[in-house]
Coordinates of C-alpha atoms and ligand atoms in Angstrom, one line a residue:
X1 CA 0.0 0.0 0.0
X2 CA 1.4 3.4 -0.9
X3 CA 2.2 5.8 2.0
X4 CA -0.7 8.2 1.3
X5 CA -2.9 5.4 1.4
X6 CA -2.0 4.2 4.5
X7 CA -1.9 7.7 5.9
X8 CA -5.3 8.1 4.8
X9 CA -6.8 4.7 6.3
X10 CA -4.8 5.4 9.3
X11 CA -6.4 9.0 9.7
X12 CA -10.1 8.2 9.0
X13 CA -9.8 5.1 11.7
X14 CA -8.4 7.1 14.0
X15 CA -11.2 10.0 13.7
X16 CA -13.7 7.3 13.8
X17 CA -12.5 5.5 16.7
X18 CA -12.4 9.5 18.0
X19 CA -16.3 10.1 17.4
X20 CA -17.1 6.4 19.0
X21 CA -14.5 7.5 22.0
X22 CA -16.8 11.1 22.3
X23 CA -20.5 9.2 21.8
X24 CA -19.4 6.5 24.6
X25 CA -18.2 9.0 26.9
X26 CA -21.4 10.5 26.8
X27 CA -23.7 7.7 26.9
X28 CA -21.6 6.4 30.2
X29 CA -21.7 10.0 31.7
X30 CA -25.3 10.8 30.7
X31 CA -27.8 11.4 34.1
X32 CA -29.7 8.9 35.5
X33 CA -32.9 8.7 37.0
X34 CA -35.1 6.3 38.9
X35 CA -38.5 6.1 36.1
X36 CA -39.5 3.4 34.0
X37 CA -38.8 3.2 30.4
X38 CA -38.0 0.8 27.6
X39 CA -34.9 -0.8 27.2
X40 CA -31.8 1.6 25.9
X41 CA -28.9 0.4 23.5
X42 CA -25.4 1.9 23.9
X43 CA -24.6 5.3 22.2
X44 CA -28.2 5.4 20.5
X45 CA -30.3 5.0 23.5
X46 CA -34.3 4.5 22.2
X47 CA -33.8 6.2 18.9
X48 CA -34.5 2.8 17.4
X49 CA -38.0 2.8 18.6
X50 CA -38.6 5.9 17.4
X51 CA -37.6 5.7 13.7
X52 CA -40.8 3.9 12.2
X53 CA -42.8 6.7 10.4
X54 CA -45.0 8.1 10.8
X55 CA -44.6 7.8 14.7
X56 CA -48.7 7.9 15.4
X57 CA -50.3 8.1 18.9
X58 CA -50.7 4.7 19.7
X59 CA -47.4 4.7 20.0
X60 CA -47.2 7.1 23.5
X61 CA -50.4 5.3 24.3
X62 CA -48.2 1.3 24.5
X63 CA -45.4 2.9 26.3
X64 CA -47.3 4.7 29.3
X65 CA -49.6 1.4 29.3
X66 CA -46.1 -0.6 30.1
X67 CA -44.3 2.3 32.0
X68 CA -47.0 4.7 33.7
X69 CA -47.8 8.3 34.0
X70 CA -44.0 9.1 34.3
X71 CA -41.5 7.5 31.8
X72 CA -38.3 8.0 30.8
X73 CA -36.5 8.0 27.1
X74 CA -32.6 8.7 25.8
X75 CA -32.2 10.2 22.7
X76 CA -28.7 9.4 22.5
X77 CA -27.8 10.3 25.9
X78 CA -30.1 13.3 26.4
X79 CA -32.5 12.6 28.7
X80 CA -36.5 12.8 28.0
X81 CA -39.2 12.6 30.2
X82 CA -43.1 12.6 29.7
X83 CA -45.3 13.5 32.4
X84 CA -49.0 12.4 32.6
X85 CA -50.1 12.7 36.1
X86 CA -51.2 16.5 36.9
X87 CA -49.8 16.8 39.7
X88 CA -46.2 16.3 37.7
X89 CA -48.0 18.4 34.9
X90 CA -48.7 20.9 37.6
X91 CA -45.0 20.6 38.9
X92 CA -43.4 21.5 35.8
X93 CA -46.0 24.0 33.7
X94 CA -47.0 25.9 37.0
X95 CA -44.9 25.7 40.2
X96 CA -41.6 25.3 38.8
X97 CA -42.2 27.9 35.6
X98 CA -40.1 25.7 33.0
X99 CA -40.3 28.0 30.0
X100 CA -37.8 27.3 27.9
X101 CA -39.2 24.8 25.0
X102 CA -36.6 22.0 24.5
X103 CA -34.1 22.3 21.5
X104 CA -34.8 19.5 19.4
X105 CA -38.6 20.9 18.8
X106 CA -38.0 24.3 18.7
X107 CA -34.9 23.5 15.4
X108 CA -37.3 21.4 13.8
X109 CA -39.8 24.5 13.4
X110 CA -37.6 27.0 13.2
X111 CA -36.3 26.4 8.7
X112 CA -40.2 27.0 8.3
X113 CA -41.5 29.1 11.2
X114 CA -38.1 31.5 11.8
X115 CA -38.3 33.9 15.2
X116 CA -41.4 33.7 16.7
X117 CA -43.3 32.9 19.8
X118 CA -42.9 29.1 19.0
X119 CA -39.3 29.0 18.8
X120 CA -37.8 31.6 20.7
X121 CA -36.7 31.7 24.5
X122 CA -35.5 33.7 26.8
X123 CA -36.0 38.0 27.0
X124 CA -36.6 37.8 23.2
X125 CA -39.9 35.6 24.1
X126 CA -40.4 37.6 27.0
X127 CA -40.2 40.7 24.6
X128 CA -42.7 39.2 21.7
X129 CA -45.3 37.6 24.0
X130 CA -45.4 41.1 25.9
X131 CA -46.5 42.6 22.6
X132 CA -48.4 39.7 21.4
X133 CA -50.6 39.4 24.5
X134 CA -53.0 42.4 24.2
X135 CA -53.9 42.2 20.7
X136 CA -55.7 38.8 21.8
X137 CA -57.1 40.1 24.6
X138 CA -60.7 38.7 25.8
X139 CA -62.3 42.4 25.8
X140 CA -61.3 42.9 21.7
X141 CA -63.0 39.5 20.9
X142 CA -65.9 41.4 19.9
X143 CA -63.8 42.9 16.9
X144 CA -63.4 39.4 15.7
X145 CA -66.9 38.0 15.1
X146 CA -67.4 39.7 11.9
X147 CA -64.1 37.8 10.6
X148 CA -64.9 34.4 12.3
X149 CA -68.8 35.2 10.9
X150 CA -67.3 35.2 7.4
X151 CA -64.8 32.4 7.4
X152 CA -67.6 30.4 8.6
X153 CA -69.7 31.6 5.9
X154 CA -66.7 30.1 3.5
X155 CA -66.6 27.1 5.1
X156 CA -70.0 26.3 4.3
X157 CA -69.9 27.1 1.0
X158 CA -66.7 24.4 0.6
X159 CA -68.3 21.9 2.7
X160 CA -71.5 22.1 0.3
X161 CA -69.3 22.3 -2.9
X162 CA -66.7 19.7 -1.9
X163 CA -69.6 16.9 -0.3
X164 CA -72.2 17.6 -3.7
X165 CA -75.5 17.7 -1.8
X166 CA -74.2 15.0 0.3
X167 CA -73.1 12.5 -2.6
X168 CA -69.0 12.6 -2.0
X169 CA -67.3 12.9 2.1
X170 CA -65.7 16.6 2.3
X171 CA -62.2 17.1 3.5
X172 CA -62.9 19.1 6.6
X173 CA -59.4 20.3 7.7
X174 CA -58.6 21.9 3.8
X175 CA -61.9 24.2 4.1
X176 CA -61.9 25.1 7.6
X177 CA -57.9 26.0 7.4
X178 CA -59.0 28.2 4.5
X179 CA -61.9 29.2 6.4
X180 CA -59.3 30.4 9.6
X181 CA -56.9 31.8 7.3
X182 CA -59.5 34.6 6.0
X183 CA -60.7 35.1 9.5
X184 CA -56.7 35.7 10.2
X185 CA -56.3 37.9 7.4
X186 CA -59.2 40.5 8.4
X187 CA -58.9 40.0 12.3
X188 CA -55.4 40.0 12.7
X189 CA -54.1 41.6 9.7
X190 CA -56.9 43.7 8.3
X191 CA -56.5 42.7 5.1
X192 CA -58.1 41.6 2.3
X193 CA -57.7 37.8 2.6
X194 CA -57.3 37.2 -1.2
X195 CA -54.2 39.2 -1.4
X196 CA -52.7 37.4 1.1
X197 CA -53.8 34.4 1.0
X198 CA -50.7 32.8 -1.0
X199 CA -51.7 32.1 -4.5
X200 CA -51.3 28.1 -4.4
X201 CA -54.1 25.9 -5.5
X202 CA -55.6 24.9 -2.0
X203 CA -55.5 21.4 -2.3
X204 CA -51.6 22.0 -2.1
X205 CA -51.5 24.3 0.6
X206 CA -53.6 21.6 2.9
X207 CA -51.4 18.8 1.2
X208 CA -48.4 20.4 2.4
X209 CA -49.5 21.5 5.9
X210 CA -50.1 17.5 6.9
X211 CA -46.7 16.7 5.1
X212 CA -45.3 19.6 7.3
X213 CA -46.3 17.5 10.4
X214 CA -44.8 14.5 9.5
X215 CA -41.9 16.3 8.6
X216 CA -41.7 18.0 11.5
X217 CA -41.3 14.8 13.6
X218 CA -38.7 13.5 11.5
X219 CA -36.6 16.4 11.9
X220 CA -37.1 15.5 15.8
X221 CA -36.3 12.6 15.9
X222 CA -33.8 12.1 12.5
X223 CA -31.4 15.4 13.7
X224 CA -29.5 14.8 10.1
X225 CA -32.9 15.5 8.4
X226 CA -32.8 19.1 9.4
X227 CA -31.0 20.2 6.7
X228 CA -32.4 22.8 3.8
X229 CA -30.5 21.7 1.4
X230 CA -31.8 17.9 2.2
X231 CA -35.6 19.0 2.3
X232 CA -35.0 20.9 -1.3
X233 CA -33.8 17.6 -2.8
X234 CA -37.6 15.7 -2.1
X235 CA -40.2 16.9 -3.9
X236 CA -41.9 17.3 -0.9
X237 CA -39.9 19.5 0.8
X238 CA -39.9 21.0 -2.2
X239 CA -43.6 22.1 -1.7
X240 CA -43.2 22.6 1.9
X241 CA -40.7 25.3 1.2
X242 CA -42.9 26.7 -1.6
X243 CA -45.9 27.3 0.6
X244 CA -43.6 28.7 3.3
X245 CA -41.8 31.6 0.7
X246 CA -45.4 32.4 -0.3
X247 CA -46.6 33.1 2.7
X248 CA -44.0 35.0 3.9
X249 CA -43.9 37.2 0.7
X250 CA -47.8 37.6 1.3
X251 CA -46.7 39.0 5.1
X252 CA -44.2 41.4 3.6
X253 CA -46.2 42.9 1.0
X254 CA -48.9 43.1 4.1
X255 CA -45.9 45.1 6.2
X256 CA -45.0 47.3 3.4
X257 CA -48.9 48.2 2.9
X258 CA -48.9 49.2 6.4
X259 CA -45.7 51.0 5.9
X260 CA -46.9 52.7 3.6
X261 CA -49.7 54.5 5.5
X262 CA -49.6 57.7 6.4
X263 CA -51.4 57.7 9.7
X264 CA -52.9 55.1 12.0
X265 CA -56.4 53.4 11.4
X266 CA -59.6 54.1 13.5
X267 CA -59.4 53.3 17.2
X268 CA -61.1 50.1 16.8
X269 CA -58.3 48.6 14.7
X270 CA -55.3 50.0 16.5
X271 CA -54.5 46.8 19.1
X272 CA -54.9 44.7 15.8
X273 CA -51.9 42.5 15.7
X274 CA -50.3 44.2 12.7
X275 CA -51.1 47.5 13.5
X276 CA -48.9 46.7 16.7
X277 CA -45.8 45.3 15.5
X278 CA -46.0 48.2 12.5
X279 CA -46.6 51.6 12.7
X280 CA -47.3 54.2 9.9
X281 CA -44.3 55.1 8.0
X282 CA -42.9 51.6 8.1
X283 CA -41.5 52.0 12.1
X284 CA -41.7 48.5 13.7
X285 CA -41.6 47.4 17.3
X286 CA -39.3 44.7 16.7
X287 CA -36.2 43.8 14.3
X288 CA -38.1 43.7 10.4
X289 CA -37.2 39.7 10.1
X290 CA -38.5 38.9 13.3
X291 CA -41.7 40.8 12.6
X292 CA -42.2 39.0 9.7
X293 CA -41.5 35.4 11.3
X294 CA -43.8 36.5 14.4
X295 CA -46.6 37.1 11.3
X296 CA -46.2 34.2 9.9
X297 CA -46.0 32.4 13.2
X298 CA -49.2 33.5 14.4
X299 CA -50.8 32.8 10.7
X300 CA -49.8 29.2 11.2
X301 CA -50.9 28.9 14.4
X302 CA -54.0 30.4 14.5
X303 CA -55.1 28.7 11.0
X304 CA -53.9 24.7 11.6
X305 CA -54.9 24.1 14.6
X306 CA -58.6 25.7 15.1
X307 CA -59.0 23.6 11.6
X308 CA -58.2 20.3 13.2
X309 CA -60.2 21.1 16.2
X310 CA -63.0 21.6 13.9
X311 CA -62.1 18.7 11.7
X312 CA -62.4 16.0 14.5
X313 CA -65.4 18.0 16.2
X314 CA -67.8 17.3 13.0
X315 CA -66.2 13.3 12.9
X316 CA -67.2 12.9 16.5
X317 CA -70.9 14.8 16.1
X318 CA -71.0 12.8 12.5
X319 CA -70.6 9.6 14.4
X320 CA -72.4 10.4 17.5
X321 CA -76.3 11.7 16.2
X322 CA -77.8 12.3 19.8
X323 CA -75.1 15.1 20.6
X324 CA -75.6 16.4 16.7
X325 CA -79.3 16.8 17.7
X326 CA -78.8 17.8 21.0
X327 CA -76.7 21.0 19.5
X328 CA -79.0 21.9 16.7
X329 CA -81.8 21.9 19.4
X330 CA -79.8 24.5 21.2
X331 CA -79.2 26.3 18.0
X332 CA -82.8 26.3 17.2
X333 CA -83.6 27.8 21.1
X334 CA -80.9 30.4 20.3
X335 CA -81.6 31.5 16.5
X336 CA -85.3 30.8 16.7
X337 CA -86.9 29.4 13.2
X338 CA -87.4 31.9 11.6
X339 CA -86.0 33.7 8.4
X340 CA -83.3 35.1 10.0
X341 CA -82.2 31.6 12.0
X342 CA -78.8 32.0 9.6
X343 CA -77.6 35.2 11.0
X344 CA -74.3 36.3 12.4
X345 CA -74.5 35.1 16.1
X346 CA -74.2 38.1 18.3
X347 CA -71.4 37.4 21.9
X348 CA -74.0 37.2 23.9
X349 CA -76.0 34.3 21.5
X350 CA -72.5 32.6 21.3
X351 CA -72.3 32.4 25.5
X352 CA -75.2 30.8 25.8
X353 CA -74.8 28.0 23.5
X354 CA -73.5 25.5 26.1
X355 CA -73.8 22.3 24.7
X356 CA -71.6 23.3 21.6
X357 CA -69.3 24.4 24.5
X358 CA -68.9 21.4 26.0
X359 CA -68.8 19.6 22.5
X360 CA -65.6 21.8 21.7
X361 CA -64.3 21.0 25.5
X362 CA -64.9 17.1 24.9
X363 CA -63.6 17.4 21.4
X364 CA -60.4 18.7 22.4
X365 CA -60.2 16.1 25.7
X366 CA -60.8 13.2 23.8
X367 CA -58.3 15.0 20.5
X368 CA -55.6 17.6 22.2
X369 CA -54.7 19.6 19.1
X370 CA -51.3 19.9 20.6
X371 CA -50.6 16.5 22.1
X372 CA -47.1 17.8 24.2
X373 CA -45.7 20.5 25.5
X374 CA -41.5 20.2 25.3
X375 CA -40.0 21.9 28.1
X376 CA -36.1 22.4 28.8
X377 CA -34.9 21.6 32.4
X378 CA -32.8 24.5 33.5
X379 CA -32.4 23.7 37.2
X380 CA -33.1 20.1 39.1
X381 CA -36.7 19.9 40.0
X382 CA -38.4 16.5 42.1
X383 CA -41.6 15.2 39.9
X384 CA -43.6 12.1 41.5
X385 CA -44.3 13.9 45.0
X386 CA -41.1 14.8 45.6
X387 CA -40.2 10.9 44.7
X388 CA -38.2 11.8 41.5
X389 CA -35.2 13.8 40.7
X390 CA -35.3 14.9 36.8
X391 CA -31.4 16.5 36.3
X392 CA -30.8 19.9 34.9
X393 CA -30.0 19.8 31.5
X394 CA -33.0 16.6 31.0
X395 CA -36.0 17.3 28.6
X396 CA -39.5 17.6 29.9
X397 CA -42.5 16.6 28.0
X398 CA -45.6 17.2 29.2
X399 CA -48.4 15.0 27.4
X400 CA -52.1 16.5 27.5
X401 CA -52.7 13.2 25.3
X402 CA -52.5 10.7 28.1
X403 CA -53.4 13.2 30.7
X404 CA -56.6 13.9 29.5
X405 CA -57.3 10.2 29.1
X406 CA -56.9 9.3 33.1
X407 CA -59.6 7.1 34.0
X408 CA -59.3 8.6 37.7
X409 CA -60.1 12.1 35.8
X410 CA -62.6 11.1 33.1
X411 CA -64.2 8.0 33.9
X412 CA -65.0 5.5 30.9
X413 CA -62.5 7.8 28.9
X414 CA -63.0 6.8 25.6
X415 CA -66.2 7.8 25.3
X416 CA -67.4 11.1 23.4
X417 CA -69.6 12.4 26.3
X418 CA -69.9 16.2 26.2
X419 CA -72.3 16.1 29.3
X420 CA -68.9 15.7 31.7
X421 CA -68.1 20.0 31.4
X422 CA -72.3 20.9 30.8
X423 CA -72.5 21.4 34.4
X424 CA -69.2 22.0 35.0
X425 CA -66.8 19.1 36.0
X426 CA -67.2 17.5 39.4
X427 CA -65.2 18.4 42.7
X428 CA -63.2 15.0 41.7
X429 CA -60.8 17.0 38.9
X430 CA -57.5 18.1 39.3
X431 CA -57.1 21.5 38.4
X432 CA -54.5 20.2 35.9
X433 CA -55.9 17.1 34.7
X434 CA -57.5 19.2 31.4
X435 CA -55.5 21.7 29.5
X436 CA -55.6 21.6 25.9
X437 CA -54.6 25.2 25.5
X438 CA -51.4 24.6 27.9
X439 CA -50.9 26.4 31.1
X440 CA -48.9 28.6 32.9
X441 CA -46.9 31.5 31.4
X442 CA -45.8 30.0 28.3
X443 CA -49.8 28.9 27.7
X444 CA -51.8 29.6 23.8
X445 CA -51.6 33.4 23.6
X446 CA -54.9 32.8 21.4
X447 CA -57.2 30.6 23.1
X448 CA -59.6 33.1 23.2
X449 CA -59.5 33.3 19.8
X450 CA -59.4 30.2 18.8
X451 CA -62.7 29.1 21.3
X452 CA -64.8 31.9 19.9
X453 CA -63.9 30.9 16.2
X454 CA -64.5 27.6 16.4
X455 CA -67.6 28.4 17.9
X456 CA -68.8 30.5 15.6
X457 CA -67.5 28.2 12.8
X458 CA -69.4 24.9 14.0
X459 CA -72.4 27.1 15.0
X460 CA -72.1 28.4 11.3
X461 CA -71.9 24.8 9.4
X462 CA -74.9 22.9 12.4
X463 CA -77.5 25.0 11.2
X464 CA -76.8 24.4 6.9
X465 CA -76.1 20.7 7.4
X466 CA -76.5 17.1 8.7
X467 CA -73.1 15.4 9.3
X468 CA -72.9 12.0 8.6
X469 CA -69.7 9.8 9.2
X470 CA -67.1 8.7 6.7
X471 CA -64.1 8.9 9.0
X472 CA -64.6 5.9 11.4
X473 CA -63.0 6.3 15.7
X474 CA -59.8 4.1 14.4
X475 CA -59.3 6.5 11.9
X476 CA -59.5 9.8 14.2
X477 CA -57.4 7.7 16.6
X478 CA -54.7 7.2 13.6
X479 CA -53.1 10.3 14.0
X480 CA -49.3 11.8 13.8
X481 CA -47.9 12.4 16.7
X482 CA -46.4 16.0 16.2
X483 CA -46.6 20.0 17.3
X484 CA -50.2 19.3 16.4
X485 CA -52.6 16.1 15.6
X486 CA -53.0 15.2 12.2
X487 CA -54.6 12.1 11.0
X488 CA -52.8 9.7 8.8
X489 CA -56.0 10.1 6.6
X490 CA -57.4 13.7 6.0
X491 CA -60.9 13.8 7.8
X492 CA -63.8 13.2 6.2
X493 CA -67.8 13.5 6.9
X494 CA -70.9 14.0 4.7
X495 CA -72.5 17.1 4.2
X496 CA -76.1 16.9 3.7
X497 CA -78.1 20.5 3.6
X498 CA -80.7 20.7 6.0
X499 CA -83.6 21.6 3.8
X500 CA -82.9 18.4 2.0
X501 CA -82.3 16.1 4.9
X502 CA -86.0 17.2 6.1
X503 CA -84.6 18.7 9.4
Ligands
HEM1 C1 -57.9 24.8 19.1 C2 -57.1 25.7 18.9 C3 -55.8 25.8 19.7 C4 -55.2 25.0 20.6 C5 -55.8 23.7 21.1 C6 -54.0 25.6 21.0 C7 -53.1 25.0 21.9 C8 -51.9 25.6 22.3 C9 -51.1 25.0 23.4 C10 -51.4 23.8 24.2 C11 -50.0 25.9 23.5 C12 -48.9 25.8 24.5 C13 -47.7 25.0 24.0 C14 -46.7 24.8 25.1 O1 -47.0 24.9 26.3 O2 -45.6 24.4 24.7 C15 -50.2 26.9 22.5 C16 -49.2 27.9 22.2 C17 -49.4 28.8 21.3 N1 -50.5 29.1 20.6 FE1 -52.2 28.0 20.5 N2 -53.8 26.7 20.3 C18 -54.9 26.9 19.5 C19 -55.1 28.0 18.7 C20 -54.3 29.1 18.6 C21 -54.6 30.3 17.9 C22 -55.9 30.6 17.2 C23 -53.5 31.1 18.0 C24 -53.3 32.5 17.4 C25 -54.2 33.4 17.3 C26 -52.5 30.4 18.7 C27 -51.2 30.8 19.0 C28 -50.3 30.2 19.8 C29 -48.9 30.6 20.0 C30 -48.3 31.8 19.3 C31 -48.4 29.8 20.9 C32 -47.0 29.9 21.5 C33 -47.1 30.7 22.8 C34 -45.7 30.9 23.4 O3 -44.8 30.1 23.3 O4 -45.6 31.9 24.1 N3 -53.0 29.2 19.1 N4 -51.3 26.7 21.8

């Protein structure tokens, strides 16, 4: 063998045997802790278990079924943690203020999401969610109805197009998450949702927001996926990125037409989200770029994940007729039968419709549109009554998914049954045991919003049409397990107009 040769063998051994050296010294010095968990292999701890994709809930659901509410995980050798009981939930999202969302989520987001609320920590969160917080504030929700009014309005017009009369099952999520997107665009924005809208056929933009999910979770748990340059070599990270560019182009052109103005809007539009993080002349509150991220951050947010609420609440009222009747019934006390039983509700007609309350509570029990909350452990905290030490530097991940399905919270809890929150829930609850909007300080900025909306749309789409079932329970239970739920299979019900189904 010629010198260089051997030089060169010699030289990659040597850096390979170096890398093995590094990996093994970390898995022998990572932290150890006294929770169940599945079997780890040197260096690569459970990453094997965690490769099949997509990774779907019934995964989480087998492991807490063999370990508990409190198991444990390597990635490598960083520590992970999920936490099901609420008074762990409670330990880490309340009393012990973890705020910090863990790295491997918040790098997985950030290619397509950039600075925002989502992925940013420390005073520059502190900074955004200070700003962000008022223009979502409960008194201005009565600026919104007028948006939500006419993004329900869409949505019934899809659902009657896409299910013809009833013949064909419509895709839910795609109309609704068009739907929230033009109730973004005027509430949030004020503007005109067809200019910024981007200018993709729809049935790509919905396309690539489920890819995005199961993307998403590859980049968690594939780190060598991350990569731009990788996604731009698939076609579909191809379209990912494409829908991504067009909606931020869309924002800019939206910052530019408020920079453009001369002086600021009528009092009623001034908290608007826009009109706070731009003033007239173009003068923003924060850096330009991180401006735009935060816009699109808040467009994704606020548009995916009141869809798939909506989405699985029509499957579940498709599939369960009583609680379908039982709502319209409420509608019909609310609205009257008379010719004007289609109008825009008023806040006062939206409060009292409790039973579509508590079908929007039970739908998000039974269907947590975002199944965990990652935390980062910055200083030792005790879990399990004091039981448990979790090390600083160990990942945290709280799972509303299993918590809210605790038999000793919900009894029977696989059942869709509303009634538990129509007379509020028993003394028996924990105050943590039900959170789908998160708690504590780092908790949905828009919850508000998003509860009124959905309200508004399901209120909308009950009193045009009977829903009848074409996605099945196994199918709703099939679903990704990412920053939100997706199904494996878009969502699908039948649409039949009222005046034909005789009701
Ligand atoms: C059914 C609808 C929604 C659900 C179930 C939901 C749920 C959640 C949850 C559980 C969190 C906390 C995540 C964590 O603790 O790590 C969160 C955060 C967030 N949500 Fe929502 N959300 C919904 C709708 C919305 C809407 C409509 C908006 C915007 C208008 C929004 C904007 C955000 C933002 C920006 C964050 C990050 C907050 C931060 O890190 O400071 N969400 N959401």
């Amino acid at each position: 063998m010629a010198w260089w040769a051997w030089l060169l063998v010699q030289s990659v051994v040597w850096c390979c045997a170096g890398v093995v050296a590094v990996l093994w010294w970390l898995w022998i010095t990572k932290p150890h802790v006294d929770i169940p968990g599945p079997p780890t292999l040197p260096i690569v701890g459970n990453v094997l278990q965690f490769l099949e994709h997509p990774i779907t809930v019934h995964k989480i659901r087998d492991f807490h079924r063999q370990y508990g509410d409190l198991m444990r995980f390597y990635a490598g050798p960083k520590l992970v943690i999920m936490v099901a009981h609420p008074d762990d939930v409670q330990h880490v999202l309340v009393t012990s203020r973890l705020v910090e969302r863990d790295p491997l989520t918040t790098s997985a987001m950030w290619p397509f999401v950039g600075d925002g609320l989502l992925t940013l920590n420390d005073s520059r969160w502190k900074a955004h969610r200070k700003l962000i917080n008022p223009t979502f504030h409960s008194e201005l929700l009565g600026n919104f109805l007028e948006a939500f009014h006419e993004g329900g309005l869409y949505l019934s017009e899809r659902l009657a197009s896409d299910s013809a009369g009833g013949a064909a099952p419509a895709d839910v999520h795609t109309a609704a998450f068009f739907g929230a997107m033009r109730s973004f665009c005027s509430a949030a924005i004020g503007a005109d949702p067809n200019r910024l809208i981007p200018d993709l056929p729809e049935h790509e933009v919905s396309k690539a927001m489920r890819r995005i999910m199961g993307l998403i979770q590859t980049m968690m748990v594939r780190p060598w996926r991350r990569s731009l340059s990788l996604l731009r070599l698939t076609s579909e990270g191809r379209a990912i990125l494409m829908y991504y560019a067009h909606l931020r182009k869309s924002v800019e052109e939206a910052i530019a037409l408020r920079s453009a103005a001369t002086e600021e809007g009528p009092a009623k539009t001034r908290r608007r989200l826009l009109e706070t993080l731009v003033k007239p002349g173009g003068e923003t509150v924060l850096p330009v770029s991180e401006v735009r991220d935060e816009l699109v951050t808040m467009a994704v947010t606020a548009t995916d994940t009141t869809a798939v609420c909506i989405s699985y609440a029509l499957a579940l009222l498709a599939l369960h007729p009583d609680w379908q009747d039982a709502a319209r019934r409420e509608l019909k006390d609310v609205f009257g039968e008379g010719g004007d039983y289609l109008r825009a509700p008023s806040l006062a007609e939206l409060a009292s419709l409790r039973v579509l309350e508590s079908i929007i509570k039970e739908t998000l029990r039974l269907f947590p549109v975002v199944p965990m909350l990652p935390r980062m452990v910055r200083e030792d905290i005790w879990l399990s009554k004091g039981k448990v030490l979790v090390p600083k530097g160990a990942m945290v991940y709280v799972t509303p998914f299993l918590t809210h399905r605790l038999p000793q919270f919900f009894p029977d809890p696989l059942k869709f049954d509303p009634s538990r929150f129509l007379e509020g829930r028993s003394g028996e609850e924990h105050p943590c045991s039900y959170l789908p909007f998160g708690l504590g300080s780092r908790n949905c900025v828009g919850s508000q919003y998003a509860r009124l909306e959905i309200k508004v749309f399901l209120a909308t789409v009950l009193r045009r049409f009977r829903f009848l079932p074409h996605s099945r329970w196994e199918d709703l239970e099939h679903a990704l397990l990412s920053i939100t739920l997706h199904t494996v299979k878009p969502i699908g019900v039948y649409c039949v107009p009222l005046q034909e189904s005789g009701l």
